[in-house]
JSON list of C-alpha atoms in Angstrom, two decimals:
[
{"chain": "R", "resi": 1, "resn": "GLN", "atom": "CA", "xyz": [-179.02, 100.68, 36.77]},
{"chain": "R", "resi": 2, "resn": "VAL", "atom": "CA", "xyz": [-179.76, 101.98, 40.37]},
{"chain": "R", "resi": 3, "resn": "GLN", "atom": "CA", "xyz": [-178.34, 105.75, 40.60]},
{"chain": "R", "resi": 4, "resn": "LEU", "atom": "CA", "xyz": [-177.53, 107.24, 44.00]},
{"chain": "R", "resi": 5, "resn": "THR", "atom": "CA", "xyz": [-178.15, 110.72, 44.50]},
{"chain": "R", "resi": 6, "resn": "GLU", "atom": "CA", "xyz": [-176.83, 112.50, 47.59]},
{"chain": "R", "resi": 7, "resn": "SER", "atom": "CA", "xyz": [-178.19, 116.01, 49.20]},
{"chain": "R", "resi": 8, "resn": "GLY", "atom": "CA", "xyz": [-178.08, 118.02, 51.92]},
{"chain": "R", "resi": 9, "resn": "GLY", "atom": "CA", "xyz": [-174.53, 119.64, 51.63]},
{"chain": "R", "resi": 10, "resn": "GLY", "atom": "CA", "xyz": [-173.64, 123.25, 52.54]},
{"chain": "R", "resi": 11, "resn": "LEU", "atom": "CA", "xyz": [-171.60, 125.65, 54.31]},
{"chain": "R", "resi": 12, "resn": "VAL", "atom": "CA", "xyz": [-171.85, 125.35, 58.21]},
{"chain": "R", "resi": 13, "resn": "GLN", "atom": "CA", "xyz": [-169.47, 126.76, 61.09]},
{"chain": "R", "resi": 14, "resn": "ALA", "atom": "CA", "xyz": [-167.38, 124.59, 63.18]},
{"chain": "R", "resi": 15, "resn": "GLY", "atom": "CA", "xyz": [-169.71, 122.82, 65.50]},
{"chain": "R", "resi": 16, "resn": "GLY", "atom": "CA", "xyz": [-172.42, 122.90, 63.46]},
{"chain": "R", "resi": 17, "resn": "SER", "atom": "CA", "xyz": [-174.58, 120.22, 62.09]},
{"chain": "R", "resi": 18, "resn": "LEU", "atom": "CA", "xyz": [-175.78, 118.89, 58.92]},
{"chain": "R", "resi": 19, "resn": "ARG", "atom": "CA", "xyz": [-177.57, 115.91, 57.52]},
{"chain": "R", "resi": 20, "resn": "LEU", "atom": "CA", "xyz": [-176.86, 114.45, 54.29]},
{"chain": "R", "resi": 21, "resn": "SER", "atom": "CA", "xyz": [-179.26, 112.20, 52.47]},
{"chain": "R", "resi": 22, "resn": "CYS", "atom": "CA", "xyz": [-178.79, 109.25, 49.57]},
{"chain": "R", "resi": 23, "resn": "ALA", "atom": "CA", "xyz": [-181.72, 108.66, 47.74]},
{"chain": "R", "resi": 24, "resn": "ALA", "atom": "CA", "xyz": [-181.46, 105.20, 45.62]},
{"chain": "R", "resi": 25, "resn": "SER", "atom": "CA", "xyz": [-183.05, 105.26, 42.07]},
{"chain": "R", "resi": 26, "resn": "GLY", "atom": "CA", "xyz": [-183.98, 101.61, 42.72]},
{"chain": "R", "resi": 27, "resn": "ARG", "atom": "CA", "xyz": [-184.62, 99.10, 45.31]},
{"chain": "R", "resi": 28, "resn": "LEU", "atom": "CA", "xyz": [-182.00, 98.44, 47.83]},
{"chain": "R", "resi": 29, "resn": "TYR", "atom": "CA", "xyz": [-181.67, 94.89, 49.39]},
{"chain": "R", "resi": 30, "resn": "SER", "atom": "CA", "xyz": [-180.84, 93.37, 52.57]},
{"chain": "R", "resi": 31, "resn": "SER", "atom": "CA", "xyz": [-177.54, 92.23, 51.16]},
{"chain": "R", "resi": 32, "resn": "HIS", "atom": "CA", "xyz": [-176.40, 95.65, 49.96]},
{"chain": "R", "resi": 33, "resn": "VAL", "atom": "CA", "xyz": [-174.16, 97.72, 52.01]},
{"chain": "R", "resi": 34, "resn": "MET", "atom": "CA", "xyz": [-174.37, 101.35, 51.82]},
{"chain": "R", "resi": 35, "resn": "GLY", "atom": "CA", "xyz": [-171.16, 103.33, 52.34]},
{"chain": "R", "resi": 36, "resn": "TRP", "atom": "CA", "xyz": [-170.71, 107.13, 53.05]},
{"chain": "R", "resi": 37, "resn": "PHE", "atom": "CA", "xyz": [-166.87, 108.25, 51.76]},
{"chain": "R", "resi": 38, "resn": "ARG", "atom": "CA", "xyz": [-165.53, 111.79, 51.50]},
{"chain": "R", "resi": 39, "resn": "GLN", "atom": "CA", "xyz": [-162.77, 113.43, 49.49]},
{"chain": "R", "resi": 40, "resn": "ALA", "atom": "CA", "xyz": [-160.97, 116.74, 50.04]},
{"chain": "R", "resi": 41, "resn": "PRO", "atom": "CA", "xyz": [-159.01, 118.34, 47.63]},
{"chain": "R", "resi": 42, "resn": "GLY", "atom": "CA", "xyz": [-155.63, 116.49, 46.96]},
{"chain": "R", "resi": 43, "resn": "LYS", "atom": "CA", "xyz": [-156.68, 114.12, 49.38]},
{"chain": "R", "resi": 44, "resn": "GLU", "atom": "CA", "xyz": [-157.36, 110.41, 48.94]},
{"chain": "R", "resi": 45, "resn": "ARG", "atom": "CA", "xyz": [-161.28, 109.42, 48.92]},
{"chain": "R", "resi": 46, "resn": "GLU", "atom": "CA", "xyz": [-161.76, 108.08, 52.38]},
{"chain": "R", "resi": 47, "resn": "PHE", "atom": "CA", "xyz": [-164.29, 105.74, 54.19]},
{"chain": "R", "resi": 48, "resn": "VAL", "atom": "CA", "xyz": [-166.61, 107.62, 56.76]},
{"chain": "R", "resi": 49, "resn": "GLY", "atom": "CA", "xyz": [-169.03, 104.99, 57.56]},
{"chain": "R", "resi": 50, "resn": "ALA", "atom": "CA", "xyz": [-171.25, 102.50, 56.14]},
{"chain": "R", "resi": 51, "resn": "ILE", "atom": "CA", "xyz": [-174.58, 100.53, 57.18]},
{"chain": "R", "resi": 52, "resn": "ARG", "atom": "CA", "xyz": [-175.71, 97.04, 56.19]},
{"chain": "R", "resi": 53, "resn": "TRP", "atom": "CA", "xyz": [-178.87, 97.47, 54.64]},
{"chain": "R", "resi": 54, "resn": "GLY", "atom": "CA", "xyz": [-180.82, 94.44, 56.10]},
{"chain": "R", "resi": 55, "resn": "THR", "atom": "CA", "xyz": [-179.71, 94.51, 59.72]},
{"chain": "R", "resi": 56, "resn": "GLY", "atom": "CA", "xyz": [-178.76, 98.20, 60.07]},
{"chain": "R", "resi": 57, "resn": "ARG", "atom": "CA", "xyz": [-175.69, 97.65, 61.84]},
{"chain": "R", "resi": 58, "resn": "THR", "atom": "CA", "xyz": [-173.50, 100.72, 61.05]},
{"chain": "R", "resi": 59, "resn": "TYR", "atom": "CA", "xyz": [-169.93, 101.03, 61.03]},
{"chain": "R", "resi": 60, "resn": "TYR", "atom": "CA", "xyz": [-167.71, 104.45, 61.36]},
{"chain": "R", "resi": 61, "resn": "ALA", "atom": "CA", "xyz": [-164.25, 105.64, 60.73]},
{"chain": "R", "resi": 62, "resn": "ASP", "atom": "CA", "xyz": [-162.61, 106.56, 64.20]},
{"chain": "R", "resi": 63, "resn": "SER", "atom": "CA", "xyz": [-162.46, 110.23, 63.02]},
{"chain": "R", "resi": 64, "resn": "VAL", "atom": "CA", "xyz": [-166.14, 110.39, 63.05]},
{"chain": "R", "resi": 65, "resn": "LYS", "atom": "CA", "xyz": [-167.09, 108.25, 65.73]},
{"chain": "R", "resi": 66, "resn": "GLY", "atom": "CA", "xyz": [-169.34, 109.82, 68.38]},
{"chain": "R", "resi": 67, "resn": "ARG", "atom": "CA", "xyz": [-170.06, 112.62, 65.81]},
{"chain": "R", "resi": 68, "resn": "PHE", "atom": "CA", "xyz": [-171.61, 111.21, 62.87]},
{"chain": "R", "resi": 69, "resn": "THR", "atom": "CA", "xyz": [-174.68, 108.82, 62.86]},
{"chain": "R", "resi": 70, "resn": "ILE", "atom": "CA", "xyz": [-175.90, 106.80, 60.00]},
{"chain": "R", "resi": 71, "resn": "SER", "atom": "CA", "xyz": [-179.30, 105.62, 59.30]},
{"chain": "R", "resi": 72, "resn": "ARG", "atom": "CA", "xyz": [-181.62, 104.66, 56.78]},
{"chain": "R", "resi": 73, "resn": "THR", "atom": "CA", "xyz": [-185.54, 104.43, 55.64]},
{"chain": "R", "resi": 74, "resn": "GLN", "atom": "CA", "xyz": [-185.80, 100.91, 53.70]},
{"chain": "R", "resi": 75, "resn": "ALA", "atom": "CA", "xyz": [-189.40, 101.83, 52.55]},
{"chain": "R", "resi": 76, "resn": "GLU", "atom": "CA", "xyz": [-187.81, 104.76, 50.44]},
{"chain": "R", "resi": 77, "resn": "ASP", "atom": "CA", "xyz": [-184.30, 103.34, 49.65]},
{"chain": "R", "resi": 78, "resn": "THR", "atom": "CA", "xyz": [-182.65, 106.40, 51.21]},
{"chain": "R", "resi": 79, "resn": "MET", "atom": "CA", "xyz": [-179.82, 106.55, 53.78]},
{"chain": "R", "resi": 80, "resn": "TYR", "atom": "CA", "xyz": [-178.80, 109.52, 55.94]},
{"chain": "R", "resi": 81, "resn": "LEU", "atom": "CA", "xyz": [-175.46, 110.88, 57.64]},
{"chain": "R", "resi": 82, "resn": "GLN", "atom": "CA", "xyz": [-176.55, 113.07, 60.31]},
{"chain": "R", "resi": 83, "resn": "MET", "atom": "CA", "xyz": [-173.03, 115.13, 61.40]},
{"chain": "R", "resi": 84, "resn": "ILE", "atom": "CA", "xyz": [-172.59, 117.06, 64.63]},
{"chain": "R", "resi": 85, "resn": "ASN", "atom": "CA", "xyz": [-170.04, 118.99, 65.89]},
{"chain": "R", "resi": 86, "resn": "LEU", "atom": "CA", "xyz": [-168.49, 119.46, 62.33]},
{"chain": "R", "resi": 87, "resn": "LYS", "atom": "CA", "xyz": [-164.66, 120.44, 62.34]},
{"chain": "R", "resi": 88, "resn": "PRO", "atom": "CA", "xyz": [-163.02, 122.41, 59.33]},
{"chain": "R", "resi": 89, "resn": "GLU", "atom": "CA", "xyz": [-161.25, 119.20, 58.73]},
{"chain": "R", "resi": 90, "resn": "ASP", "atom": "CA", "xyz": [-164.68, 117.22, 57.81]},
{"chain": "R", "resi": 91, "resn": "ALA", "atom": "CA", "xyz": [-165.17, 119.84, 54.67]},
{"chain": "R", "resi": 92, "resn": "ALA", "atom": "CA", "xyz": [-164.71, 117.38, 51.51]},
{"chain": "R", "resi": 93, "resn": "LEU", "atom": "CA", "xyz": [-167.19, 115.99, 48.74]},
{"chain": "R", "resi": 94, "resn": "TYR", "atom": "CA", "xyz": [-169.29, 113.40, 50.21]},
{"chain": "R", "resi": 95, "resn": "TYR", "atom": "CA", "xyz": [-170.24, 110.41, 48.34]},
{"chain": "R", "resi": 96, "resn": "CYS", "atom": "CA", "xyz": [-172.59, 107.61, 49.06]},
{"chain": "R", "resi": 97, "resn": "ALA", "atom": "CA", "xyz": [-171.99, 104.39, 47.48]},
{"chain": "R", "resi": 98, "resn": "ARG", "atom": "CA", "xyz": [-173.53, 100.70, 46.93]},
{"chain": "R", "resi": 99, "resn": "GLY", "atom": "CA", "xyz": [-171.34, 97.79, 47.77]},
{"chain": "R", "resi": 100, "resn": "ASN", "atom": "CA", "xyz": [-172.16, 93.97, 48.27]},
{"chain": "R", "resi": 101, "resn": "SER", "atom": "CA", "xyz": [-170.19, 93.33, 51.12]},
{"chain": "R", "resi": 102, "resn": "TYR", "atom": "CA", "xyz": [-168.80, 95.54, 53.91]},
{"chain": "R", "resi": 103, "resn": "ASP", "atom": "CA", "xyz": [-165.47, 97.19, 53.46]},
{"chain": "R", "resi": 104, "resn": "THR", "atom": "CA", "xyz": [-163.86, 100.52, 54.35]},
{"chain": "R", "resi": 105, "resn": "SER", "atom": "CA", "xyz": [-162.17, 100.13, 50.56]},
{"chain": "R", "resi": 106, "resn": "PRO", "atom": "CA", "xyz": [-163.68, 102.62, 48.19]},
{"chain": "R", "resi": 107, "resn": "THR", "atom": "CA", "xyz": [-162.90, 99.72, 45.49]},
{"chain": "R", "resi": 108, "resn": "SER", "atom": "CA", "xyz": [-165.48, 97.43, 46.99]},
{"chain": "R", "resi": 109, "resn": "TYR", "atom": "CA", "xyz": [-168.45, 99.76, 46.19]},
{"chain": "R", "resi": 110, "resn": "LEU", "atom": "CA", "xyz": [-169.48, 99.52, 42.66]},
{"chain": "R", "resi": 111, "resn": "ILE", "atom": "CA", "xyz": [-171.97, 102.21, 42.39]},
{"chain": "R", "resi": 112, "resn": "TRP", "atom": "CA", "xyz": [-171.85, 105.94, 43.39]},
{"chain": "R", "resi": 113, "resn": "GLY", "atom": "CA", "xyz": [-173.30, 109.14, 43.41]},
{"chain": "R", "resi": 114, "resn": "GLN", "atom": "CA", "xyz": [-172.11, 112.34, 42.34]},
{"chain": "R", "resi": 115, "resn": "GLY", "atom": "CA", "xyz": [-171.24, 113.94, 45.63]},
{"chain": "R", "resi": 116, "resn": "THR", "atom": "CA", "xyz": [-172.38, 116.61, 47.80]},
{"chain": "R", "resi": 117, "resn": "GLN", "atom": "CA", "xyz": [-170.39, 119.43, 48.99]},
{"chain": "R", "resi": 118, "resn": "VAL", "atom": "CA", "xyz": [-169.68, 119.94, 52.72]},
{"chain": "R", "resi": 119, "resn": "ILE", "atom": "CA", "xyz": [-167.97, 123.32, 53.51]},
{"chain": "R", "resi": 120, "resn": "VAL", "atom": "CA", "xyz": [-167.17, 124.05, 57.32]},
{"chain": "R", "resi": 121, "resn": "SER", "atom": "CA", "xyz": [-166.01, 127.52, 57.96]},
{"chain": "R", "resi": 122, "resn": "SER", "atom": "CA", "xyz": [-163.67, 127.90, 61.33]}
]
């Protein structure tokens, strides 16, 4: 069973940047879709973005377009989330997840990491 491990979270001032990483313990295949989700206290888990592992095509939630960028290093089975111009509303526990098809619904992703916390101070 592949395990996903997120890292890179922390405390940042509004307007600052962070880069999150998601490392898979096993190989990711071109058919996989890797997603980033986030969950703030008292809120539902929401889609942030995703990348098709084979083609590298990316998708983003409207709320992060132009500020967040997803990339991958296929040889290292690692995905990244570069976040710039962070806002207080971006504060949440950020998760990466593996799915077999692109979807914005968390239920379509079967393997999840434990999450990494992002705190944005205003």
